[in-house]
PDB file of C-alpha atoms in Angstrom:
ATOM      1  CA  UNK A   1      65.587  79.122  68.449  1.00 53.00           C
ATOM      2  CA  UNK A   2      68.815  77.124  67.045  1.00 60.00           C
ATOM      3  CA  UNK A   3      70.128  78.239  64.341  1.00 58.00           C
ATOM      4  CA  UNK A   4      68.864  75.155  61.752  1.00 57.00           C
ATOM      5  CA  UNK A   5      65.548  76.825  62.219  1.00 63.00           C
ATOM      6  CA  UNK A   6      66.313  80.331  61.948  1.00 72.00           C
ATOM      7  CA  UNK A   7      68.017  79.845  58.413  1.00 76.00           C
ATOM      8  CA  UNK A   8      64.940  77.648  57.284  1.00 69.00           C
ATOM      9  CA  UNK A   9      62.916  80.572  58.891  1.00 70.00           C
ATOM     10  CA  UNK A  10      64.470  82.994  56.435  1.00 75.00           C
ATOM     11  CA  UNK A  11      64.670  80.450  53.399  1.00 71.00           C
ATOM     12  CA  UNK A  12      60.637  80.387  54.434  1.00 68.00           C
ATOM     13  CA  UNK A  13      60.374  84.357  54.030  1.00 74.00           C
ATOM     14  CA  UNK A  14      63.009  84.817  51.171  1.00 77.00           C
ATOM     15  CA  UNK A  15      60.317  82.433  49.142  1.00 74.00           C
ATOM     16  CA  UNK A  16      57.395  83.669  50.056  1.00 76.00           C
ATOM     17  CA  UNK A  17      58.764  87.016  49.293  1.00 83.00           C
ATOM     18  CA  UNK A  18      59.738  86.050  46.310  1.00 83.00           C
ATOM     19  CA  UNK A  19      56.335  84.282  45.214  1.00 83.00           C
ATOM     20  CA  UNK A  20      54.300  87.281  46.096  1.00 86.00           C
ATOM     21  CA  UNK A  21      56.809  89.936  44.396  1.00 89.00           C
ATOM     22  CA  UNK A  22      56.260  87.701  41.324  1.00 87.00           C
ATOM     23  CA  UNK A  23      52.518  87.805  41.537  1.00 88.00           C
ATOM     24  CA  UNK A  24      52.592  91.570  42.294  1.00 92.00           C
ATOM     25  CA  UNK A  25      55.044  92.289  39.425  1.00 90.00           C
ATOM     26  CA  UNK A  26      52.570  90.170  37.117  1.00 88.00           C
ATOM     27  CA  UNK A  27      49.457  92.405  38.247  1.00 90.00           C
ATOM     28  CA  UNK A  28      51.397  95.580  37.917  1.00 93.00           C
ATOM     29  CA  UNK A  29      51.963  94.301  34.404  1.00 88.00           C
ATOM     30  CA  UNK A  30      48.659  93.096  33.552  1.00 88.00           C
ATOM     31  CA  UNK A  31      47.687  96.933  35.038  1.00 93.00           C
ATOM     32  CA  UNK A  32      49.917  98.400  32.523  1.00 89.00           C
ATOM     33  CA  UNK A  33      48.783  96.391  29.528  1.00 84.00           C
ATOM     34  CA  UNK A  34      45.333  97.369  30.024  1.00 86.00           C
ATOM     35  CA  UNK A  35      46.044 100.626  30.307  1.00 89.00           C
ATOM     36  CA  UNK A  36      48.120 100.568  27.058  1.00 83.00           C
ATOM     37  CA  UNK A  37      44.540  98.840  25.493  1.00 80.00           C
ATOM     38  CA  UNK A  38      42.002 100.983  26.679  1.00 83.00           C
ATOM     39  CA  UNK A  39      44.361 104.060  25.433  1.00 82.00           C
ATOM     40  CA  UNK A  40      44.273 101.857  21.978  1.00 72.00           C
ATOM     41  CA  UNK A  41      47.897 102.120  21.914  1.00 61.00           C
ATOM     42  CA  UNK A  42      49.551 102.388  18.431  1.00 61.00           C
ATOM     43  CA  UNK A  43      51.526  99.243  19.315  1.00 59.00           C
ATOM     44  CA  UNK A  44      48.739  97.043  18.942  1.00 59.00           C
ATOM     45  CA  UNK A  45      47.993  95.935  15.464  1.00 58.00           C
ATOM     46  CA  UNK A  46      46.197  93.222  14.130  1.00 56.00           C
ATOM     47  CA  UNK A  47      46.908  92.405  10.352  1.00 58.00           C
ATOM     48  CA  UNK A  48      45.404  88.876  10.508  1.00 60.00           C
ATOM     49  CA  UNK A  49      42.239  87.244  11.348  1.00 64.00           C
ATOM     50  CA  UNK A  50      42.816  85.087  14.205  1.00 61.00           C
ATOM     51  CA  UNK A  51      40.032  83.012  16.017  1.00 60.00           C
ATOM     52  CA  UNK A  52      40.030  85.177  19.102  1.00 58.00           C
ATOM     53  CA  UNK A  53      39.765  88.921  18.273  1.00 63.00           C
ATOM     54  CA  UNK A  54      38.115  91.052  21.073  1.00 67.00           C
ATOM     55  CA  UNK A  55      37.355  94.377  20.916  1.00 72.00           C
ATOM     56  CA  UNK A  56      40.604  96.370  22.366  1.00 76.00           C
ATOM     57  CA  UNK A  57      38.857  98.583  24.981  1.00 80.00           C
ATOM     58  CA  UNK A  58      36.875  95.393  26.563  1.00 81.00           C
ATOM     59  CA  UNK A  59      40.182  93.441  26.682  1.00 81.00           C
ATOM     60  CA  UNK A  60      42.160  96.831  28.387  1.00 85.00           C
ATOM     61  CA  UNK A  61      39.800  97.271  30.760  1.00 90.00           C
ATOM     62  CA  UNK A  62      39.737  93.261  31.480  1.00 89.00           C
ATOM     63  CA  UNK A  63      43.463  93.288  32.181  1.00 87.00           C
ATOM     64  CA  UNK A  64      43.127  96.663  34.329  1.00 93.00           C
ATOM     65  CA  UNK A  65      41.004  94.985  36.474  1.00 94.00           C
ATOM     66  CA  UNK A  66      42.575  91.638  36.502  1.00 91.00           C
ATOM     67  CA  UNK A  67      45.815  93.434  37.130  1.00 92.00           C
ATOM     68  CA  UNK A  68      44.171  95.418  40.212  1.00 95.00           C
ATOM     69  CA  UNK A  69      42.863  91.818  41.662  1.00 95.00           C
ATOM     70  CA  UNK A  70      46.376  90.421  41.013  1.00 92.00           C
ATOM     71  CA  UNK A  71      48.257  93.082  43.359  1.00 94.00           C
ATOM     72  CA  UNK A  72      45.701  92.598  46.104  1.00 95.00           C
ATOM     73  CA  UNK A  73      46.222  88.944  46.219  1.00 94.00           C
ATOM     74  CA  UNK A  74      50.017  89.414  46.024  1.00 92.00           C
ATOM     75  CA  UNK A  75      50.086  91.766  48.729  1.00 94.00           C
ATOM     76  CA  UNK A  76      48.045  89.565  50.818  1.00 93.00           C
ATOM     77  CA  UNK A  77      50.552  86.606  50.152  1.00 89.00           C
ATOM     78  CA  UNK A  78      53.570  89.048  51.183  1.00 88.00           C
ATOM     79  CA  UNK A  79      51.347  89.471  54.124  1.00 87.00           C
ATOM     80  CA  UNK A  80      50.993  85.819  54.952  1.00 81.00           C
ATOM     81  CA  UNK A  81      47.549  85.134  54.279  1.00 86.00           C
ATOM     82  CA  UNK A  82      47.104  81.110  53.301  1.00 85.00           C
ATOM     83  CA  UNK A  83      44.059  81.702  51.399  1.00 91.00           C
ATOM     84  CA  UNK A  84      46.243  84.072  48.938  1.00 90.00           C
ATOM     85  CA  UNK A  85      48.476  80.802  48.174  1.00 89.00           C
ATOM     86  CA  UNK A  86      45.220  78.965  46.324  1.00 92.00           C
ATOM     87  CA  UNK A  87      44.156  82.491  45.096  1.00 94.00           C
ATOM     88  CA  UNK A  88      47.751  83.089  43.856  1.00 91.00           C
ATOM     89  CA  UNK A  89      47.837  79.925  41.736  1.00 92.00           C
ATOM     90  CA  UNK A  90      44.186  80.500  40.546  1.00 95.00           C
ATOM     91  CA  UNK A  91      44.609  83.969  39.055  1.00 92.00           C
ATOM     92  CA  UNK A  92      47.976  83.163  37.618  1.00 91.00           C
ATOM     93  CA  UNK A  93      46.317  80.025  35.538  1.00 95.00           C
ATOM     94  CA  UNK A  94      43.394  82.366  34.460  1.00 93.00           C
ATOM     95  CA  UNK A  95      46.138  84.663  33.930  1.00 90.00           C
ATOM     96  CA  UNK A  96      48.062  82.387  31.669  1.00 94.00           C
ATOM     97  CA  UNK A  97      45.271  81.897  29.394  1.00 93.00           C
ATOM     98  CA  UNK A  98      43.897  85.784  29.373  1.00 88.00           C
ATOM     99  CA  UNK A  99      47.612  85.954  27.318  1.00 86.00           C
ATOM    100  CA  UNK A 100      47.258  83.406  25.457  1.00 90.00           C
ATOM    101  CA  UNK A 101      44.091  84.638  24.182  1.00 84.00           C
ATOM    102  CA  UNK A 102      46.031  88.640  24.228  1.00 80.00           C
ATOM    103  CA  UNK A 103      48.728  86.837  22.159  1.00 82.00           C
ATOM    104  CA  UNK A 104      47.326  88.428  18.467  1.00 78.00           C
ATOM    105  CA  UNK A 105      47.740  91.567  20.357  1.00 75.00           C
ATOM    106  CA  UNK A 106      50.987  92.227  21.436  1.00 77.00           C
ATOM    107  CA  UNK A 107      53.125  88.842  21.055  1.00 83.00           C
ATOM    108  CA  UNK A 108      56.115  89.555  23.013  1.00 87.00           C
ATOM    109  CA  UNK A 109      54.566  90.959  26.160  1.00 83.00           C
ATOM    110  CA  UNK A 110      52.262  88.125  26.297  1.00 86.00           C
ATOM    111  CA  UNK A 111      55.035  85.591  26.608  1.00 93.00           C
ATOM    112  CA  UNK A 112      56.848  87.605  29.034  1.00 91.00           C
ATOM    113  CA  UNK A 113      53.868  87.493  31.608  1.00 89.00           C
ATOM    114  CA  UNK A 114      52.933  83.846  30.528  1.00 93.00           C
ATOM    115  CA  UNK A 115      56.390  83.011  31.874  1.00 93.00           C
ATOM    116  CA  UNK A 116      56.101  84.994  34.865  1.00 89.00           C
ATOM    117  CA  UNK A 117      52.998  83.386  35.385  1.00 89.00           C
ATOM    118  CA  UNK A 118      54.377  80.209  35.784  1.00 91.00           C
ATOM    119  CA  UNK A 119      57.165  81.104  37.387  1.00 88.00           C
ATOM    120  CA  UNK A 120      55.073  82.349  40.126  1.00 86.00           C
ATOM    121  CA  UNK A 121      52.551  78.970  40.156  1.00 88.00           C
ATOM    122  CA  UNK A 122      55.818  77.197  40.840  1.00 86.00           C
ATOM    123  CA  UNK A 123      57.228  79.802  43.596  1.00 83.00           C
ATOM    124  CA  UNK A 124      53.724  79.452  45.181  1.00 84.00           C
ATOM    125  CA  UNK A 125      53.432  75.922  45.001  1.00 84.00           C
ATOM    126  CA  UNK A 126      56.610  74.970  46.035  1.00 79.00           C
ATOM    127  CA  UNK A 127      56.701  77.486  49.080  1.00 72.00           C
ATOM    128  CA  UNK A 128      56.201  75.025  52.036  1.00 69.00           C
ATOM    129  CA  UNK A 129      55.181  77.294  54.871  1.00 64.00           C
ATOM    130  CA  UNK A 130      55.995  76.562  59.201  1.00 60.00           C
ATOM    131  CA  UNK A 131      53.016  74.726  60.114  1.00 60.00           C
ATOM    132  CA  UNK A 132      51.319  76.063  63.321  1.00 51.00           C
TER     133      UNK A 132
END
């Protein structure tokens, strides 16, 4: 092995590290705000009408799930499965617009995983594995 391709062999891991840490740490999150729903948190208050109002419980127990189903797939991209790369992308899009639609809810989280959300599309994306 020369030493051009070990350091674009750990440039290889570093990212895909990265991009699955980023998709875990956005499940974890999504875990955490449904918890923080389903308990009907006092932080969540609604004093205006907005289009999209869902019933609190529902919307906690949709993010504790969708939180669950984002760990899994970021484990399995830390793990090097290619089919978690498409899945990866996928669930951070539908992720993305789960907080835009949370928004009404809790403002300042939502923005903080909508980044993260793209922020891991374009770690996932960009990651250009070894081919075989």
């Amino acid at each position: 092995m020369t030493e051009e391709s070990s350091t674009e062999q750990r440039v290889v891991t570093a990212t895909s590290l990265g991009a699955a840490s980023l998709v875990l740490t956005v499940g974890l999150l999504q875990f955490a705000q449904g918890i923080a729903g389903v308990a009907e948190s006092e932080g969540f208050s609604v004093d205006y009408e907005y289009t999209y109002r869902f019933d609190l419980i529902v919307w906690g127990w949709f993010h504790i799930a969708f939180g669950v189903l984002l760990c899994v797939v970021g484990l399995a991209l830390a793990a090097g499965a290619r089919w978690a790369r498409v899945a990866a992308i996928v669930l951070a899009a539908i992720s993305i617009l789960a907080n835009f639609l949370w928004l009404p809810y809790y403002p300042s989280w939502s923005m903080v995983i909508i980044a993260l959300d793209v922020a891991a599309i374009w770690a996932v994306s960009t990651w250009k594995p070894p081919q075989l």
